[in-house]
mmCIF file of C-alpha atoms in Angstrom:
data_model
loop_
_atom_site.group_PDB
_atom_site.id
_atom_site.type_symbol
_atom_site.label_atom_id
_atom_site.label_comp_id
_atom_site.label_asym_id
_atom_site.label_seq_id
_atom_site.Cartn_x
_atom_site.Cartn_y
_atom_site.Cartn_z
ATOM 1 C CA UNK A 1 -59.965 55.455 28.079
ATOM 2 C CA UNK A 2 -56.200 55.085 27.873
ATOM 3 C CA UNK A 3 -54.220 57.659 29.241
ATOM 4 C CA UNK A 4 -50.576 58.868 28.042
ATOM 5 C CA UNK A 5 -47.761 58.377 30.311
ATOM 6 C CA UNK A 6 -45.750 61.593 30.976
ATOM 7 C CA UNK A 7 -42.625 61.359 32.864
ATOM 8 C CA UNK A 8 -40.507 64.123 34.205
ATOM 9 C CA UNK A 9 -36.766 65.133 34.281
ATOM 10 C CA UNK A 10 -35.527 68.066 36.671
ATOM 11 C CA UNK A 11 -31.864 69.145 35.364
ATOM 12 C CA UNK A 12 -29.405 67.907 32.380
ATOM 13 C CA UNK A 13 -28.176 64.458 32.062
ATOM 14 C CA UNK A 14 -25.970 62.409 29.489
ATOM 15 C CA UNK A 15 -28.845 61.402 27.096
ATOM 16 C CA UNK A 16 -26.673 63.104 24.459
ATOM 17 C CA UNK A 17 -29.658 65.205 23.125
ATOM 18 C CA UNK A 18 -27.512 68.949 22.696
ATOM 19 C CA UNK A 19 -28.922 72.101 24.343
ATOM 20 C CA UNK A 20 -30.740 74.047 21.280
ATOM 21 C CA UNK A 21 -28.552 76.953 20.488
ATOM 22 C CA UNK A 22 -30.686 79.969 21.507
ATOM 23 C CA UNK A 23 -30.811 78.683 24.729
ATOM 24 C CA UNK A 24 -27.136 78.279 24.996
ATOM 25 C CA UNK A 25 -26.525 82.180 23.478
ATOM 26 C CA UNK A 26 -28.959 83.191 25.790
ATOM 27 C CA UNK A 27 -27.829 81.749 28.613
ATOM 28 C CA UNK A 28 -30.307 79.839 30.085
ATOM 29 C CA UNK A 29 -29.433 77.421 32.228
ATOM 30 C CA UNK A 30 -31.766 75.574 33.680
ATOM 31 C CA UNK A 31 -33.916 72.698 32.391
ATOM 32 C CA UNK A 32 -36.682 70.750 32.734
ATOM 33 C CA UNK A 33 -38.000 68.005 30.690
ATOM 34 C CA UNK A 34 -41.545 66.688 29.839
ATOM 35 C CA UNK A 35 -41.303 62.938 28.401
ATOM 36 C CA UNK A 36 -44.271 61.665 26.493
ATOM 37 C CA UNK A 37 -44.604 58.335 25.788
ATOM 38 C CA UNK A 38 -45.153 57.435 22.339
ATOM 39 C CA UNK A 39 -46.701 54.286 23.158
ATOM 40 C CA UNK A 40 -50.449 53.288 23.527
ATOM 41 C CA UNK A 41 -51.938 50.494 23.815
ATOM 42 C CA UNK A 42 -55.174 52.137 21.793
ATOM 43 C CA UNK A 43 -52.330 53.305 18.849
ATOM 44 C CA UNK A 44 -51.307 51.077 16.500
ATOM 45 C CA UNK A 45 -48.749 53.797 15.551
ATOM 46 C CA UNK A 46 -46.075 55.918 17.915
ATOM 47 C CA UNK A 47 -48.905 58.227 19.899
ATOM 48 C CA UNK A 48 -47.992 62.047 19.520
ATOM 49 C CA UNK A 49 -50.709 63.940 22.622
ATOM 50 C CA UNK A 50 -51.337 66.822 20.571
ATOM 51 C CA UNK A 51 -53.390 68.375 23.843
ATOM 52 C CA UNK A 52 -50.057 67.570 25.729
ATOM 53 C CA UNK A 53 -47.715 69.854 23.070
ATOM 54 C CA UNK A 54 -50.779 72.733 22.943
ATOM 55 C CA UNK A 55 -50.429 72.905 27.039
ATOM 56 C CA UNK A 56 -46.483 74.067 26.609
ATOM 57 C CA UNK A 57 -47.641 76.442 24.099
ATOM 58 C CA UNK A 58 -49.961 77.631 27.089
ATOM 59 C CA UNK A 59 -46.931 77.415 29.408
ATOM 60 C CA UNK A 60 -45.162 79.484 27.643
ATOM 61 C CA UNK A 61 -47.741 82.012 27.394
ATOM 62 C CA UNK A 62 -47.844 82.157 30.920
ATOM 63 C CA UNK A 63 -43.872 83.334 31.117
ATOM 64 C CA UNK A 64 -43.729 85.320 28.181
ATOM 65 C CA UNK A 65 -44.963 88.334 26.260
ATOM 66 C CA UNK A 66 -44.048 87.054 23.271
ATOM 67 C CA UNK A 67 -44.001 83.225 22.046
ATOM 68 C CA UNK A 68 -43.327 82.277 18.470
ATOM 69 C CA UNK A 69 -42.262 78.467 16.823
ATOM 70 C CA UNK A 70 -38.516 78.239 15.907
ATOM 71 C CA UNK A 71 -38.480 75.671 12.771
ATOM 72 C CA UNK A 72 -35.299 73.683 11.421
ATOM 73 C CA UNK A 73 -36.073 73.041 8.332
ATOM 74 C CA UNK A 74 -32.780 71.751 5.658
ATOM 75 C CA UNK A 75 -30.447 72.751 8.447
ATOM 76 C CA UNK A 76 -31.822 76.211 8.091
ATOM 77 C CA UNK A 77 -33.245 77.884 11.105
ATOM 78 C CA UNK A 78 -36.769 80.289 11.476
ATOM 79 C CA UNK A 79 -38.839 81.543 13.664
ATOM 80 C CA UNK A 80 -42.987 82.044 12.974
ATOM 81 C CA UNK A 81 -45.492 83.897 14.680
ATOM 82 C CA UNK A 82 -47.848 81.692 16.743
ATOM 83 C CA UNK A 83 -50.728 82.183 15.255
ATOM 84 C CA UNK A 84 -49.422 82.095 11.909
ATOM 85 C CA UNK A 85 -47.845 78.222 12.699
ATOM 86 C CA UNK A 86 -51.086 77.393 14.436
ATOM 87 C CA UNK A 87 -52.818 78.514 11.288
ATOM 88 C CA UNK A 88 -50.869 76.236 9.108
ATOM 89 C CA UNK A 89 -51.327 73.577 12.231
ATOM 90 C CA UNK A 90 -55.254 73.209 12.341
ATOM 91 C CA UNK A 91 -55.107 72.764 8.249
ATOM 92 C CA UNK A 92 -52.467 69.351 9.168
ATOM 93 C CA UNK A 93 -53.541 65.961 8.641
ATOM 94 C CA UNK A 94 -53.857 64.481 11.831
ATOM 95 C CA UNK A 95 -51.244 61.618 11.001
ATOM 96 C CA UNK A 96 -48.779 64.245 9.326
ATOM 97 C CA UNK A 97 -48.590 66.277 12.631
ATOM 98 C CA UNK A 98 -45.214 66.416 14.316
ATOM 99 C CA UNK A 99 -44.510 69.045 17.159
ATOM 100 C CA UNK A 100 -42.197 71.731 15.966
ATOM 101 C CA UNK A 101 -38.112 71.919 17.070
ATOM 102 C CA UNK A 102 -38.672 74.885 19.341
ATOM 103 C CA UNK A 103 -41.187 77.293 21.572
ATOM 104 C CA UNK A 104 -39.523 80.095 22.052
ATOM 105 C CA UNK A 105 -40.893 82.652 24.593
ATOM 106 C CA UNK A 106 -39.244 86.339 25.006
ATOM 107 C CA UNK A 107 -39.872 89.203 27.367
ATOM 108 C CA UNK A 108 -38.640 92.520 28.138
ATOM 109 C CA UNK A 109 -35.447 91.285 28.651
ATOM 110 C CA UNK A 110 -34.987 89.092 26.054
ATOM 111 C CA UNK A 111 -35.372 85.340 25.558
ATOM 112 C CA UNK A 112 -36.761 83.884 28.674
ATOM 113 C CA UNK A 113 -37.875 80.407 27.499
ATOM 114 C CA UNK A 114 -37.173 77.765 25.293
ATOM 115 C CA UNK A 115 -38.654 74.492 25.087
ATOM 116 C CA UNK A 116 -37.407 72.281 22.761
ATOM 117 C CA UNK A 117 -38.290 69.247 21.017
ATOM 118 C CA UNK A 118 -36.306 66.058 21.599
ATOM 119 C CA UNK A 119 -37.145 63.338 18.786
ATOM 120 C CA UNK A 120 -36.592 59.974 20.713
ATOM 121 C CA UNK A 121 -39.283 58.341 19.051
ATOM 122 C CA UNK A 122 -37.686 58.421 15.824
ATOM 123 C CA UNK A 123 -34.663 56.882 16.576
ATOM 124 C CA UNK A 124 -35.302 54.874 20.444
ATOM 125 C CA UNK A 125 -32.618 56.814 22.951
ATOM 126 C CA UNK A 126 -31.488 56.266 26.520
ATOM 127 C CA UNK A 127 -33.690 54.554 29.048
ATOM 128 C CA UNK A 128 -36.299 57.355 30.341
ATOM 129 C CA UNK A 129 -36.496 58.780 27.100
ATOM 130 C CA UNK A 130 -36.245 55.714 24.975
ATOM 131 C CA UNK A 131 -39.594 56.123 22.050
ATOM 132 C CA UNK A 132 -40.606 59.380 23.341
ATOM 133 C CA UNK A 133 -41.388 62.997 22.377
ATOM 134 C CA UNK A 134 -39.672 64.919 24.992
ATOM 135 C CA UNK A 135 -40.033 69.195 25.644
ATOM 136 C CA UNK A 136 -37.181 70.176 27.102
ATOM 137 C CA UNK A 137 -37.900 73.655 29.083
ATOM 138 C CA UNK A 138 -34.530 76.213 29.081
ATOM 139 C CA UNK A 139 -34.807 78.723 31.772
ATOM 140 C CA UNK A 140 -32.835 81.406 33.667
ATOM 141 C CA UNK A 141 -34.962 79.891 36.631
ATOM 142 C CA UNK A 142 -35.769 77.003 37.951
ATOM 143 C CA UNK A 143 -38.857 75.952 36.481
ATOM 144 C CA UNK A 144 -39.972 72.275 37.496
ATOM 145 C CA UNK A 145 -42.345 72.534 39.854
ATOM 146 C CA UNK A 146 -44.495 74.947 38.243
ATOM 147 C CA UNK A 147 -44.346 72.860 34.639
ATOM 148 C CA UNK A 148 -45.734 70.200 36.834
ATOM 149 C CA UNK A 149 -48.808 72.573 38.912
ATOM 150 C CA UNK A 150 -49.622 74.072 35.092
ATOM 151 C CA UNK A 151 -49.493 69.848 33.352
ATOM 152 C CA UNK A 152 -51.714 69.220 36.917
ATOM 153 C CA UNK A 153 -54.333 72.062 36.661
ATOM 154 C CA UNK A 154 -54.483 71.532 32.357
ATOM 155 C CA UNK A 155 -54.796 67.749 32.859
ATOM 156 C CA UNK A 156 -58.278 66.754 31.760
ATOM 157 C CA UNK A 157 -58.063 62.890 32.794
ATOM 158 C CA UNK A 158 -56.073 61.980 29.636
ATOM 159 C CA UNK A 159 -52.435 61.911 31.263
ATOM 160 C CA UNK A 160 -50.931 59.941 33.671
ATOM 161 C CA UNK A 161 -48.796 62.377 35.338
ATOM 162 C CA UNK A 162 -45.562 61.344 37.154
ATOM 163 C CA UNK A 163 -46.099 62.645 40.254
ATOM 164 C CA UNK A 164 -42.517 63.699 41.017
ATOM 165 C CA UNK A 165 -39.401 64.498 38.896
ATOM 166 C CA UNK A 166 -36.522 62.260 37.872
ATOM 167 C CA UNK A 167 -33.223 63.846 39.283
ATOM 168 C CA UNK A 168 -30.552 65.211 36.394
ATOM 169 C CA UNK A 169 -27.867 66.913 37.342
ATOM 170 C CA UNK A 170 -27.144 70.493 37.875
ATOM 171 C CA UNK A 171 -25.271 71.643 34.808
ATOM 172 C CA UNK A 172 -22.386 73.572 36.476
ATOM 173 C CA UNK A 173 -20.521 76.321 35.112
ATOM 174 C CA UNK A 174 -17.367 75.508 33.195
ATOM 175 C CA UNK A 175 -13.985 76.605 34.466
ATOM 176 C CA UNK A 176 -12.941 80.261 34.442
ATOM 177 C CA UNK A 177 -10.039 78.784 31.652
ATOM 178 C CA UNK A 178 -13.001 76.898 29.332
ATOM 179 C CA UNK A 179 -15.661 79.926 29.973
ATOM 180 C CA UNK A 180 -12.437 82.257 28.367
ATOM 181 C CA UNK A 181 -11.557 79.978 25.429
ATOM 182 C CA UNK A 182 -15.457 80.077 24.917
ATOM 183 C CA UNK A 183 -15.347 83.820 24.458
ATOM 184 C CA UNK A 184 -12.021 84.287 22.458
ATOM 185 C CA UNK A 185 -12.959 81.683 19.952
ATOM 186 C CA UNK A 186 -16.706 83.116 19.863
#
């Protein structure tokens, strides 16, 4: 059986992908990403792990109270229940399945998680992400090594797991002079 490679990036880095914007207004500053290689040798076609994507739907449940799909469809931008998405999901042609742009995962005090889809497989990117789906998790903690303990435990043979992260960088905060121009203009 082939497995799918998964690949892991602890921080931000100059891949040029932008941080989705309700992760920016709610601050979250810490990320995390999950690269899935597209390629297979068994797939004739770019390889999308749908038991991969459903496992950071699970993650999120495990963080939040509340997770819904955030959808960009025409430059217009929703959110939809879970179950309602998943509804629509399980009625998908296999081939025509694509992971959505966002899981978004709120608590009590607000939004709390988002992990966002980065398209490199339709369009190559940098090396490490280069033909990939990648799920870039947005946190107000850091959330790396317990992506990798929940990918571990959910793992049912059919992932090869990188067993540790790729160092990004620590996104720092901008200067006191930027952060102020950021809240004027705002």
């Amino acid at each position: 059986m082939e497995k799918t490679e998964v690949r892991f990036v602890d921080g931000f880095d100059d891949s040029g992908w932008p941080v989705p914007e309700p992760a920016k207004a709610a601050g979250l500053n810490h990320r995390f990403a999950v690269i899935q290689e597209t390629y297979r040798p068994d797939s004739v076609d770019m390889y999308f792990d749908e038991p991969l994507w459903f496992s950071m739907v699970d993650l999120a449940k495990t963080v939040a109270t509340d997770v819904r799909i955030g959808v960009l469809e025409k430059r217009k931008y929703r959110e939809v229940d879970l179950e309602a998405y998943l509804a629509t999901w399980s009625s998908t042609p296999q081939d025509d399945k694509d992971p959505p742009n966002f899981i978004l995962g709120r608590d009590s005090t607000g939004l709390n998680l988002v992990i966002g889809t980065e398209y490199w497989c339709r369009g190559g990117g940098p090396e490490d992400y280069h033909d990939s789906y990648t799920y870039a998790v947005y946190s107000k903690v850091r959330m790396g090594v317990s992506v990798m303990a929940h990918l571990a435990g959910a793992n049912s043979g059919g992932w090869d797991l990188a067993g540790e992260s790729i160092l990004g960088i620590v996104k720092p905060k901008p200067p006191v002079w930027q952060r102020i121009w950021n809240w004027l203009v705002n």
